[in-house]
PDB file of C-alpha atoms in Angstrom:
ATOM      1  CA  MET A   8      59.567  -1.991  23.656  1.00 50.00           C
ATOM      2  CA  LYS A   9      56.922  -1.319  21.110  1.00 59.00           C
ATOM      3  CA  ILE A  10      53.606  -1.093  22.503  1.00 59.00           C
ATOM      4  CA  PRO A  11      50.876  -3.035  20.272  1.00 61.00           C
ATOM      5  CA  PHE A  12      48.019  -0.873  20.594  1.00 60.00           C
ATOM      6  CA  ARG A  13      45.991  -2.204  18.300  1.00 62.00           C
ATOM      7  CA  PRO A  14      45.345  -5.895  19.221  1.00 55.00           C
ATOM      8  CA  ILE A  15      44.933  -4.468  22.984  1.00 51.00           C
ATOM      9  CA  ALA A  16      42.665  -1.489  20.944  1.00 53.00           C
ATOM     10  CA  LEU A  17      40.501  -4.415  19.415  1.00 50.00           C
ATOM     11  CA  GLY A  18      40.489  -6.970  22.259  1.00 49.00           C
ATOM     12  CA  LEU A  19      39.570  -3.835  24.770  1.00 46.00           C
ATOM     13  CA  VAL A  20      36.426  -3.821  22.036  1.00 45.00           C
ATOM     14  CA  VAL A  21      35.960  -7.093  21.999  1.00 47.00           C
ATOM     15  CA  LEU A  22      35.292  -7.811  25.899  1.00 44.00           C
ATOM     16  CA  LEU A  23      33.784  -4.522  25.784  1.00 45.00           C
ATOM     17  CA  PHE A  24      31.091  -5.863  23.213  1.00 47.00           C
ATOM     18  CA  SER A  25      30.556  -9.342  24.757  1.00 47.00           C
ATOM     19  CA  GLY A  26      30.069  -7.556  28.128  1.00 42.00           C
ATOM     20  CA  VAL A  27      27.516  -5.677  26.992  1.00 44.00           C
ATOM     21  CA  LEU A  28      25.562  -8.888  25.398  1.00 46.00           C
ATOM     22  CA  LEU A  29      26.282 -10.724  28.550  1.00 44.00           C
ATOM     23  CA  GLU A  30      24.479  -7.419  30.130  1.00 42.00           C
ATOM     24  CA  ARG A  31      21.197  -7.857  27.922  1.00 45.00           C
ATOM     25  CA  ALA A  32      21.015 -11.846  28.440  1.00 44.00           C
ATOM     26  CA  GLN A  33      20.817 -10.944  32.042  1.00 43.00           C
ATOM     27  CA  ALA A  34      19.215  -7.622  31.981  1.00 42.00           C
ATOM     28  CA  GLY A  35      17.170  -6.842  35.960  1.00 43.00           C
ATOM     29  CA  GLY A  36      17.643 -10.464  36.027  1.00 45.00           C
ATOM     30  CA  GLY A  37      15.170 -12.070  33.923  1.00 55.00           C
ATOM     31  CA  HIS A  38      14.064 -10.304  30.392  1.00 73.00           C
ATOM     32  CA  PHE A  39      14.996 -12.947  28.238  1.00 89.00           C
ATOM     33  CA  PHE A  40      13.148 -15.888  27.738  1.00 93.00           C
ATOM     34  CA  PRO A  41      14.064 -18.466  25.387  1.00 93.00           C
ATOM     35  CA  PRO A  42      12.076 -18.648  21.792  1.00 96.00           C
ATOM     36  CA  VAL A  43      11.109 -21.112  20.550  1.00 97.00           C
ATOM     37  CA  ALA A  44      14.103 -22.838  18.125  1.00 96.00           C
ATOM     38  CA  ASP A  45      11.942 -26.286  17.148  1.00 97.00           C
ATOM     39  CA  PRO A  46      10.321 -25.371  13.607  1.00 97.00           C
ATOM     40  CA  LEU A  47       7.325 -27.748  14.312  1.00 98.00           C
ATOM     41  CA  VAL A  48       6.520 -26.020  17.031  1.00 98.00           C
ATOM     42  CA  ARG A  49       6.792 -22.446  15.217  1.00 97.00           C
ATOM     43  CA  GLU A  50       5.217 -24.133  12.434  1.00 96.00           C
ATOM     44  CA  GLU A  51       2.374 -25.481  14.504  1.00 98.00           C
ATOM     45  CA  CYS A  52       2.062 -23.139  17.464  1.00 98.00           C
ATOM     46  CA  GLY A  53       3.559 -19.459  15.953  1.00 97.00           C
ATOM     47  CA  SER A  54       0.870 -18.988  13.363  1.00 96.00           C
ATOM     48  CA  CYS A  55      -2.371 -17.629  15.000  1.00 97.00           C
ATOM     49  CA  HIS A  56      -0.123 -16.298  17.807  1.00 97.00           C
ATOM     50  CA  LEU A  57       3.525 -15.640  18.550  1.00 97.00           C
ATOM     51  CA  ALA A  58       5.185 -18.990  19.615  1.00 97.00           C
ATOM     52  CA  PHE A  59       5.250 -18.600  23.326  1.00 97.00           C
ATOM     53  CA  ALA A  60       7.921 -19.125  24.923  1.00 96.00           C
ATOM     54  CA  PRO A  61       7.919 -22.736  26.853  1.00 96.00           C
ATOM     55  CA  SER A  62       9.984 -21.483  30.563  1.00 93.00           C
ATOM     56  CA  MET A  63       6.427 -18.897  31.112  1.00 95.00           C
ATOM     57  CA  LEU A  64       4.677 -22.179  32.088  1.00 96.00           C
ATOM     58  CA  PRO A  65       4.921 -25.178  34.127  1.00 95.00           C
ATOM     59  CA  LYS A  66       5.400 -29.021  32.342  1.00 95.00           C
ATOM     60  CA  SER A  67       1.548 -29.217  34.486  1.00 96.00           C
ATOM     61  CA  SER A  68       0.070 -26.430  32.322  1.00 97.00           C
ATOM     62  CA  TRP A  69       1.708 -27.686  29.299  1.00 98.00           C
ATOM     63  CA  THR A  70       0.706 -30.974  29.260  1.00 97.00           C
ATOM     64  CA  ARG A  71      -3.165 -30.243  30.029  1.00 97.00           C
ATOM     65  CA  MET A  72      -3.205 -27.413  26.923  1.00 98.00           C
ATOM     66  CA  MET A  73      -2.139 -30.567  24.943  1.00 98.00           C
ATOM     67  CA  GLY A  74      -3.895 -32.800  26.110  1.00 97.00           C
ATOM     68  CA  ASP A  75      -6.996 -30.908  24.574  1.00 97.00           C
ATOM     69  CA  LEU A  76      -5.872 -28.786  21.468  1.00 97.00           C
ATOM     70  CA  LYS A  77      -9.716 -29.431  19.618  1.00 95.00           C
ATOM     71  CA  ASN A  78     -10.798 -26.560  21.994  1.00 95.00           C
ATOM     72  CA  HIS A  79      -8.078 -24.627  22.754  1.00 97.00           C
ATOM     73  CA  PHE A  80      -9.098 -20.953  23.779  1.00 96.00           C
ATOM     74  CA  GLY A  81     -12.303 -21.825  21.124  1.00 92.00           C
ATOM     75  CA  ASP A  82     -10.269 -22.545  18.631  1.00 94.00           C
ATOM     76  CA  ASP A  83      -9.223 -25.559  16.782  1.00 94.00           C
ATOM     77  CA  ALA A  84      -5.501 -26.515  17.104  1.00 96.00           C
ATOM     78  CA  SER A  85      -5.719 -30.150  17.079  1.00 95.00           C
ATOM     79  CA  ILE A  86      -2.741 -31.943  14.816  1.00 95.00           C
ATOM     80  CA  ASP A  87      -1.977 -35.487  14.328  1.00 95.00           C
ATOM     81  CA  THR A  88      -0.509 -37.681  17.512  1.00 96.00           C
ATOM     82  CA  ALA A  89       2.928 -38.234  16.331  1.00 97.00           C
ATOM     83  CA  LYS A  90       3.111 -34.062  16.012  1.00 97.00           C
ATOM     84  CA  THR A  91       1.176 -33.769  19.107  1.00 98.00           C
ATOM     85  CA  GLU A  92       3.681 -35.533  21.199  1.00 98.00           C
ATOM     86  CA  ARG A  93       7.309 -34.208  19.874  1.00 98.00           C
ATOM     87  CA  ILE A  94       5.380 -30.659  21.032  1.00 98.00           C
ATOM     88  CA  THR A  95       4.333 -31.886  23.419  1.00 98.00           C
ATOM     89  CA  ARG A  96       8.120 -33.395  24.583  1.00 97.00           C
ATOM     90  CA  TYR A  97       9.875 -30.191  23.260  1.00 97.00           C
ATOM     91  CA  LEU A  98       7.120 -27.640  25.501  1.00 97.00           C
ATOM     92  CA  ASN A  99       8.065 -29.677  28.828  1.00 96.00           C
ATOM     93  CA  ALA A 100      11.626 -30.241  28.330  1.00 95.00           C
ATOM     94  CA  ASN A 101      11.799 -26.338  28.022  1.00 94.00           C
ATOM     95  CA  ALA A 102       9.293 -25.560  30.389  1.00 94.00           C
ATOM     96  CA  ALA A 103       9.792 -22.882  33.664  1.00 92.00           C
ATOM     97  CA  ASP A 104      10.184 -25.289  36.112  1.00 91.00           C
ATOM     98  CA  SER A 105      12.357 -27.952  33.828  1.00 89.00           C
ATOM     99  CA  GLY A 106      15.317 -26.891  36.046  1.00 75.00           C
ATOM    100  CA  SER A 107      16.971 -25.022  33.488  1.00 66.00           C
ATOM    101  CA  GLN A 108      15.032 -22.179  33.078  1.00 62.00           C
ATOM    102  CA  ARG A 109      16.085 -18.855  35.894  1.00 60.00           C
ATOM    103  CA  ASN A 110      14.320 -16.516  34.273  1.00 60.00           C
ATOM    104  CA  GLY A 111      10.758 -18.776  33.856  1.00 63.00           C
ATOM    105  CA  SER A 112      11.125 -19.854  37.825  1.00 71.00           C
ATOM    106  CA  LYS A 113      11.065 -15.882  38.571  1.00 78.00           C
ATOM    107  CA  PHE A 114       7.764 -15.168  36.418  1.00 85.00           C
ATOM    108  CA  LEU A 115       5.708 -18.191  38.268  1.00 89.00           C
ATOM    109  CA  ARG A 116       6.864 -17.080  41.292  1.00 87.00           C
ATOM    110  CA  GLY A 117       3.268 -18.222  43.857  1.00 88.00           C
ATOM    111  CA  VAL A 118       2.258 -19.842  41.057  1.00 91.00           C
ATOM    112  CA  SER A 119       1.222 -23.847  41.690  1.00 89.00           C
ATOM    113  CA  MET A 120       3.802 -26.071  39.172  1.00 90.00           C
ATOM    114  CA  GLU A 121       1.577 -29.352  39.775  1.00 90.00           C
ATOM    115  CA  ASN A 122      -1.350 -26.937  38.571  1.00 92.00           C
ATOM    116  CA  GLY A 123      -0.103 -24.378  36.735  1.00 93.00           C
ATOM    117  CA  PRO A 124      -2.741 -21.868  34.742  1.00 95.00           C
ATOM    118  CA  LEU A 125      -3.455 -22.353  31.091  1.00 97.00           C
ATOM    119  CA  ARG A 126      -2.640 -18.771  30.364  1.00 97.00           C
ATOM    120  CA  ILE A 127       0.808 -16.743  30.577  1.00 97.00           C
ATOM    121  CA  THR A 128      -1.396 -13.805  30.798  1.00 97.00           C
ATOM    122  CA  GLU A 129      -3.270 -15.042  33.845  1.00 95.00           C
ATOM    123  CA  LEU A 130       0.009 -15.579  35.590  1.00 95.00           C
ATOM    124  CA  PRO A 131       0.404 -13.061  38.939  1.00 94.00           C
ATOM    125  CA  LYS A 132       3.607 -12.007  37.544  1.00 93.00           C
ATOM    126  CA  TRP A 133       2.061 -11.230  34.566  1.00 95.00           C
ATOM    127  CA  VAL A 134      -1.203  -9.400  35.508  1.00 95.00           C
ATOM    128  CA  SER A 135       1.075  -6.989  37.833  1.00 94.00           C
ATOM    129  CA  GLU A 136       3.710  -5.940  35.436  1.00 94.00           C
ATOM    130  CA  HIS A 137       0.929  -5.222  33.300  1.00 96.00           C
ATOM    131  CA  ARG A 138      -1.518  -3.498  35.800  1.00 95.00           C
ATOM    132  CA  GLY A 139      -0.559   0.018  33.784  1.00 95.00           C
ATOM    133  CA  ILE A 140      -2.401  -0.722  31.220  1.00 96.00           C
ATOM    134  CA  SER A 141      -5.895   0.470  30.759  1.00 95.00           C
ATOM    135  CA  PRO A 142      -8.641  -1.185  29.271  1.00 94.00           C
ATOM    136  CA  ALA A 143      -8.884   0.868  26.658  1.00 95.00           C
ATOM    137  CA  GLU A 144      -5.000   0.554  25.618  1.00 94.00           C
ATOM    138  CA  TRP A 145      -5.991  -3.428  25.329  1.00 95.00           C
ATOM    139  CA  LYS A 146      -8.811  -2.731  23.055  1.00 92.00           C
ATOM    140  CA  SER A 147      -7.294  -0.793  20.618  1.00 93.00           C
ATOM    141  CA  LYS A 148      -6.406  -1.553  17.314  1.00 90.00           C
ATOM    142  CA  LYS A 149      -2.704  -2.080  17.649  1.00 92.00           C
ATOM    143  CA  VAL A 150      -2.846  -4.319  20.356  1.00 95.00           C
ATOM    144  CA  GLY A 151      -6.690  -6.362  20.130  1.00 92.00           C
ATOM    145  CA  SER A 152      -5.880  -9.497  22.676  1.00 94.00           C
ATOM    146  CA  LYS A 153      -3.269  -9.816  25.793  1.00 96.00           C
ATOM    147  CA  ALA A 154      -2.069 -12.466  24.084  1.00 96.00           C
ATOM    148  CA  ASN A 155      -0.878 -10.129  21.265  1.00 96.00           C
ATOM    149  CA  CYS A 156       2.706  -9.633  23.251  1.00 96.00           C
ATOM    150  CA  VAL A 157       4.663  -8.601  19.826  1.00 95.00           C
ATOM    151  CA  ALA A 158       2.178  -5.310  19.379  1.00 95.00           C
ATOM    152  CA  CYS A 159       4.374  -3.622  22.685  1.00 95.00           C
ATOM    153  CA  HIS A 160       7.556  -6.196  23.005  1.00 95.00           C
ATOM    154  CA  VAL A 161       8.637  -5.376  19.627  1.00 93.00           C
ATOM    155  CA  ASP A 162      11.758  -8.115  20.364  1.00 93.00           C
ATOM    156  CA  ALA A 163       9.345 -10.779  21.957  1.00 95.00           C
ATOM    157  CA  GLU A 164       9.466 -13.150  18.505  1.00 93.00           C
ATOM    158  CA  ARG A 165      13.748 -13.009  19.989  1.00 94.00           C
ATOM    159  CA  GLY A 166      12.975 -13.826  23.584  1.00 94.00           C
ATOM    160  CA  TYR A 167      13.155 -10.278  24.913  1.00 94.00           C
ATOM    161  CA  TYR A 168      10.088  -8.581  26.460  1.00 92.00           C
ATOM    162  CA  ASP A 169      12.213  -5.115  28.551  1.00 84.00           C
ATOM    163  CA  GLU A 170      10.569  -2.310  26.388  1.00 63.00           C
TER     164      GLU A 170
ATOM    165  CA  MET B  18      29.099 -19.720 -25.218  1.00 55.00           C
ATOM    166  CA  LYS B  19      30.324 -21.026 -21.912  1.00 63.00           C
ATOM    167  CA  THR B  20      28.305 -17.758 -20.158  1.00 68.00           C
ATOM    168  CA  GLN B  21      25.062 -18.420 -21.662  1.00 74.00           C
ATOM    169  CA  LYS B  22      25.453 -22.092 -20.709  1.00 74.00           C
ATOM    170  CA  ALA B  23      25.912 -21.131 -17.412  1.00 72.00           C
ATOM    171  CA  THR B  24      23.109 -19.044 -17.584  1.00 72.00           C
ATOM    172  CA  THR B  25      20.515 -21.034 -18.761  1.00 70.00           C
ATOM    173  CA  LEU B  26      21.550 -23.595 -16.301  1.00 66.00           C
ATOM    174  CA  LEU B  27      21.155 -20.656 -13.416  1.00 66.00           C
ATOM    175  CA  LEU B  28      18.088 -19.846 -14.581  1.00 65.00           C
ATOM    176  CA  ALA B  29      16.547 -23.318 -14.623  1.00 64.00           C
ATOM    177  CA  ALA B  30      18.103 -24.009 -11.099  1.00 64.00           C
ATOM    178  CA  LEU B  31      16.289 -20.854 -10.279  1.00 62.00           C
ATOM    179  CA  LEU B  32      13.096 -21.777 -11.726  1.00 63.00           C
ATOM    180  CA  LEU B  33      13.096 -25.809 -10.834  1.00 62.00           C
ATOM    181  CA  PRO B  34      11.364 -24.827  -7.370  1.00 66.00           C
ATOM    182  CA  LEU B  35       8.583 -22.681  -9.239  1.00 72.00           C
ATOM    183  CA  GLY B  36       8.066 -25.585 -11.109  1.00 75.00           C
ATOM    184  CA  SER B  37       7.396 -27.970  -8.700  1.00 86.00           C
ATOM    185  CA  TYR B  38       5.113 -25.615  -7.021  1.00 89.00           C
ATOM    186  CA  ALA B  39       3.326 -25.226  -9.612  1.00 90.00           C
ATOM    187  CA  ALA B  40       3.443 -28.937 -10.216  1.00 90.00           C
ATOM    188  CA  SER B  41       2.473 -29.626  -6.904  1.00 91.00           C
ATOM    189  CA  ARG B  42      -0.980 -26.986  -6.615  1.00 95.00           C
ATOM    190  CA  ASP B  43      -2.025 -28.447  -9.775  1.00 94.00           C
ATOM    191  CA  GLU B  44      -1.871 -32.240  -7.963  1.00 95.00           C
ATOM    192  CA  LEU B  45      -3.937 -30.829  -5.452  1.00 96.00           C
ATOM    193  CA  LEU B  46      -6.235 -29.310  -7.321  1.00 97.00           C
ATOM    194  CA  ALA B  47      -7.002 -32.733  -9.787  1.00 96.00           C
ATOM    195  CA  GLN B  48      -7.711 -34.357  -6.628  1.00 97.00           C
ATOM    196  CA  TYR B  49     -10.092 -31.634  -5.414  1.00 97.00           C
ATOM    197  CA  ALA B  50     -11.520 -32.228  -8.793  1.00 97.00           C
ATOM    198  CA  LEU B  51     -11.953 -35.881  -8.791  1.00 96.00           C
ATOM    199  CA  SER B  52     -13.636 -35.455  -5.663  1.00 97.00           C
ATOM    200  CA  ALA B  53     -16.242 -33.206  -7.127  1.00 97.00           C
ATOM    201  CA  LYS B  54     -16.801 -34.903 -10.029  1.00 96.00           C
ATOM    202  CA  ALA B  55     -17.695 -37.585  -7.677  1.00 96.00           C
ATOM    203  CA  ALA B  56     -19.950 -35.436  -5.623  1.00 94.00           C
ATOM    204  CA  SER B  57     -21.709 -34.091  -8.704  1.00 94.00           C
ATOM    205  CA  PRO B  58     -21.414 -35.408 -12.179  1.00 93.00           C
ATOM    206  CA  ALA B  59     -22.301 -32.311 -13.778  1.00 94.00           C
ATOM    207  CA  PHE B  60     -19.097 -30.445 -12.048  1.00 96.00           C
ATOM    208  CA  SER B  61     -17.401 -28.950 -15.630  1.00 95.00           C
ATOM    209  CA  GLY B  62     -14.242 -27.254 -13.648  1.00 96.00           C
ATOM    210  CA  PHE B  63     -13.526 -24.744 -11.228  1.00 97.00           C
ATOM    211  CA  SER B  64     -14.253 -21.068 -11.176  1.00 97.00           C
ATOM    212  CA  ALA B  65     -11.761 -18.175  -9.584  1.00 97.00           C
ATOM    213  CA  ALA B  66     -15.048 -15.966  -9.889  1.00 97.00           C
ATOM    214  CA  ARG B  67     -16.814 -18.313  -7.873  1.00 98.00           C
ATOM    215  CA  GLY B  68     -13.620 -18.484  -5.629  1.00 98.00           C
ATOM    216  CA  GLU B  69     -13.373 -15.097  -5.085  1.00 97.00           C
ATOM    217  CA  LYS B  70     -17.252 -14.948  -3.652  1.00 97.00           C
ATOM    218  CA  LEU B  71     -16.530 -17.533  -1.637  1.00 98.00           C
ATOM    219  CA  HIS B  72     -13.982 -15.087  -0.379  1.00 98.00           C
ATOM    220  CA  VAL B  73     -15.530 -11.973   0.572  1.00 97.00           C
ATOM    221  CA  THR B  74     -18.543 -13.304   1.487  1.00 97.00           C
ATOM    222  CA  LYS B  75     -19.946 -13.052   4.904  1.00 96.00           C
ATOM    223  CA  PHE B  76     -21.446 -16.094   6.646  1.00 96.00           C
ATOM    224  CA  ALA B  77     -23.944 -16.467   9.296  1.00 93.00           C
ATOM    225  CA  GLY B  78     -22.728 -20.391  10.501  1.00 92.00           C
ATOM    226  CA  GLY B  79     -19.480 -19.285  11.964  1.00 92.00           C
ATOM    227  CA  LYS B  80     -18.190 -17.531  15.120  1.00 93.00           C
ATOM    228  CA  ALA B  81     -19.201 -14.664  15.548  1.00 92.00           C
ATOM    229  CA  GLU B  82     -15.560 -12.495  15.202  1.00 91.00           C
ATOM    230  CA  THR B  83     -15.251 -14.439  11.947  1.00 94.00           C
ATOM    231  CA  PRO B  84     -18.266 -13.936   9.466  1.00 96.00           C
ATOM    232  CA  ALA B  85     -15.728 -14.571   6.164  1.00 97.00           C
ATOM    233  CA  CYS B  86     -12.225 -15.211   5.157  1.00 98.00           C
ATOM    234  CA  THR B  87     -10.901 -11.598   4.674  1.00 98.00           C
ATOM    235  CA  ALA B  88     -11.672 -11.563   8.737  1.00 96.00           C
ATOM    236  CA  CYS B  89      -7.941 -12.659   8.908  1.00 97.00           C
ATOM    237  CA  HIS B  90      -7.069 -12.715   5.567  1.00 97.00           C
ATOM    238  CA  ALA B  91      -6.345  -9.113   4.419  1.00 94.00           C
ATOM    239  CA  ASP B  92      -9.648  -8.027   1.905  1.00 93.00           C
ATOM    240  CA  SER B  93      -7.324  -8.130  -0.819  1.00 95.00           C
ATOM    241  CA  PRO B  94      -5.514 -11.755  -1.017  1.00 97.00           C
ATOM    242  CA  ARG B  95      -2.872  -9.468  -2.266  1.00 97.00           C
ATOM    243  CA  SER B  96      -2.583  -7.670   1.548  1.00 97.00           C
ATOM    244  CA  ALA B  97      -0.939  -9.180   4.139  1.00 97.00           C
ATOM    245  CA  GLY B  98      -3.748 -10.462   7.179  1.00 97.00           C
ATOM    246  CA  ARG B  99      -3.866 -10.910  10.772  1.00 96.00           C
ATOM    247  CA  THR B 100      -5.279 -13.175  13.298  1.00 96.00           C
ATOM    248  CA  PRO B 101      -7.906 -12.241  16.527  1.00 93.00           C
ATOM    249  CA  ALA B 102      -4.211 -12.865  18.579  1.00 94.00           C
ATOM    250  CA  GLY B 103      -1.843 -10.312  16.297  1.00 92.00           C
ATOM    251  CA  LYS B 104       0.133 -12.473  14.371  1.00 95.00           C
ATOM    252  CA  SER B 105       0.768 -11.188  10.809  1.00 95.00           C
ATOM    253  CA  ILE B 106      -0.260 -13.320   7.639  1.00 97.00           C
ATOM    254  CA  GLU B 107       1.123 -13.566   4.690  1.00 97.00           C
ATOM    255  CA  ALA B 108      -0.677 -12.809   1.812  1.00 97.00           C
ATOM    256  CA  LEU B 109      -2.702 -15.759  -0.017  1.00 98.00           C
ATOM    257  CA  ALA B 110      -2.034 -14.978  -3.852  1.00 97.00           C
ATOM    258  CA  VAL B 111       0.385 -16.656  -4.952  1.00 96.00           C
ATOM    259  CA  SER B 112       2.429 -14.499  -7.028  1.00 96.00           C
ATOM    260  CA  LEU B 113       3.052 -12.774  -3.656  1.00 96.00           C
ATOM    261  CA  THR B 114       3.903 -15.823  -1.495  1.00 95.00           C
ATOM    262  CA  PRO B 115       5.051 -18.963  -4.021  1.00 95.00           C
ATOM    263  CA  ALA B 116       5.369 -21.358  -1.564  1.00 95.00           C
ATOM    264  CA  ARG B 117       1.729 -21.210  -1.002  1.00 97.00           C
ATOM    265  CA  TYR B 118      -0.651 -24.201  -1.326  1.00 97.00           C
ATOM    266  CA  THR B 119       2.100 -26.359  -2.254  1.00 96.00           C
ATOM    267  CA  ASP B 120       1.880 -28.604   1.019  1.00 95.00           C
ATOM    268  CA  PRO B 121      -1.671 -30.727   0.699  1.00 95.00           C
ATOM    269  CA  ALA B 122      -1.580 -31.372   4.434  1.00 95.00           C
ATOM    270  CA  LYS B 123      -1.290 -27.741   5.529  1.00 96.00           C
ATOM    271  CA  VAL B 124      -3.758 -27.010   3.021  1.00 97.00           C
ATOM    272  CA  GLU B 125      -5.815 -29.249   4.472  1.00 97.00           C
ATOM    273  CA  LYS B 126      -5.362 -28.386   8.070  1.00 97.00           C
ATOM    274  CA  TRP B 127      -6.654 -24.780   7.172  1.00 98.00           C
ATOM    275  CA  PHE B 128      -9.396 -25.337   5.292  1.00 98.00           C
ATOM    276  CA  LYS B 129     -10.522 -27.828   7.667  1.00 96.00           C
ATOM    277  CA  ARG B 130     -10.155 -25.249  10.459  1.00 96.00           C
ATOM    278  CA  ASN B 131     -10.816 -22.119   8.666  1.00 97.00           C
ATOM    279  CA  CYS B 132     -13.891 -23.178   6.937  1.00 97.00           C
ATOM    280  CA  ASN B 133     -15.292 -24.439  10.818  1.00 96.00           C
ATOM    281  CA  ASP B 134     -14.502 -20.680  11.749  1.00 95.00           C
ATOM    282  CA  VAL B 135     -15.983 -19.179   8.885  1.00 97.00           C
ATOM    283  CA  LEU B 136     -18.972 -21.244   7.752  1.00 97.00           C
ATOM    284  CA  GLY B 137     -19.739 -23.740  10.899  1.00 96.00           C
ATOM    285  CA  ARG B 138     -18.708 -26.716   8.532  1.00 97.00           C
ATOM    286  CA  GLU B 139     -16.229 -27.710   6.491  1.00 96.00           C
ATOM    287  CA  CYS B 140     -15.493 -27.002   2.678  1.00 98.00           C
ATOM    288  CA  THR B 141     -17.213 -28.959   0.096  1.00 98.00           C
ATOM    289  CA  PRO B 142     -14.129 -29.759  -2.645  1.00 98.00           C
ATOM    290  CA  LEU B 143     -15.594 -27.648  -5.108  1.00 98.00           C
ATOM    291  CA  GLU B 144     -15.668 -24.814  -2.521  1.00 98.00           C
ATOM    292  CA  LYS B 145     -11.785 -25.159  -2.070  1.00 98.00           C
ATOM    293  CA  GLY B 146     -10.870 -26.457  -5.990  1.00 98.00           C
ATOM    294  CA  ASP B 147     -12.751 -22.793  -6.974  1.00 98.00           C
ATOM    295  CA  TRP B 148     -11.149 -21.038  -4.167  1.00 98.00           C
ATOM    296  CA  LEU B 149      -7.883 -21.988  -4.467  1.00 98.00           C
ATOM    297  CA  SER B 150      -8.049 -21.280  -8.359  1.00 97.00           C
ATOM    298  CA  TYR B 151      -9.427 -17.738  -7.235  1.00 98.00           C
ATOM    299  CA  MET B 152      -5.558 -17.864  -5.136  1.00 98.00           C
ATOM    300  CA  ILE B 153      -3.518 -19.346  -7.980  1.00 97.00           C
ATOM    301  CA  SER B 154      -4.979 -16.804 -10.077  1.00 96.00           C
ATOM    302  CA  GLN B 155      -4.017 -13.509  -8.388  1.00 95.00           C
TER     303      GLN B 155
END
């Protein structure tokens, strides 16, 4: 009998590879935060900073933030009503407490879902993960702001925060 | 013969978007010119030199962190800029970012935000036309 080595080897490689991918998606039980997929949200919420992953805040946070874009952390981020409504719907559908966001809800441990904060950088889990970073590092030219996730997490645009 | 025709067609297809980009920018400039003329009958056209001055001048009326357009957009329109929250901004010069200033709603949205940040007021149609002319010339 002739053993078909090549197909078997190929199959093994494919298996291994998908195992690696799966591992990465679940790494450490929660480093993947699905990035914003909607082009409108990327355009309107991704020009001044990274388009933050909706699963990093609960619905109550997004709803409150979207209700006052004119006073958005000192900036005027306002847009027309139709766009505002569409973006609010998207953020809420993918929020930490939307049901489908396992990682988001871990990241939000100890946070009130009904009265969430406006800042990801104020979540207790975020604060504890970043305790080791010195004030000088936050102020450095490369970083400049806590909201500049990409300065340290080069893959943040793709949803990964594990480096 | 045939390849020549194909090349011409291909070239036309490639240039068409650039042509319509230019057309929509011209339309926007024409609108600013109408408003500028309405505001001042002495208006006699936009000036890229005045636009450059607006771009680099430090104003006192806006936010302390952003005294000039160059605070976020780099000193040169041909370089990439960066927002205070660290997001990089593509070069403003049309030669480098050909799709710029082709969506009037986007242009107006950012003029409103950014002029308020820098000057503490909205820009006039004359200022907008001058500034756009500068970026188109770059």
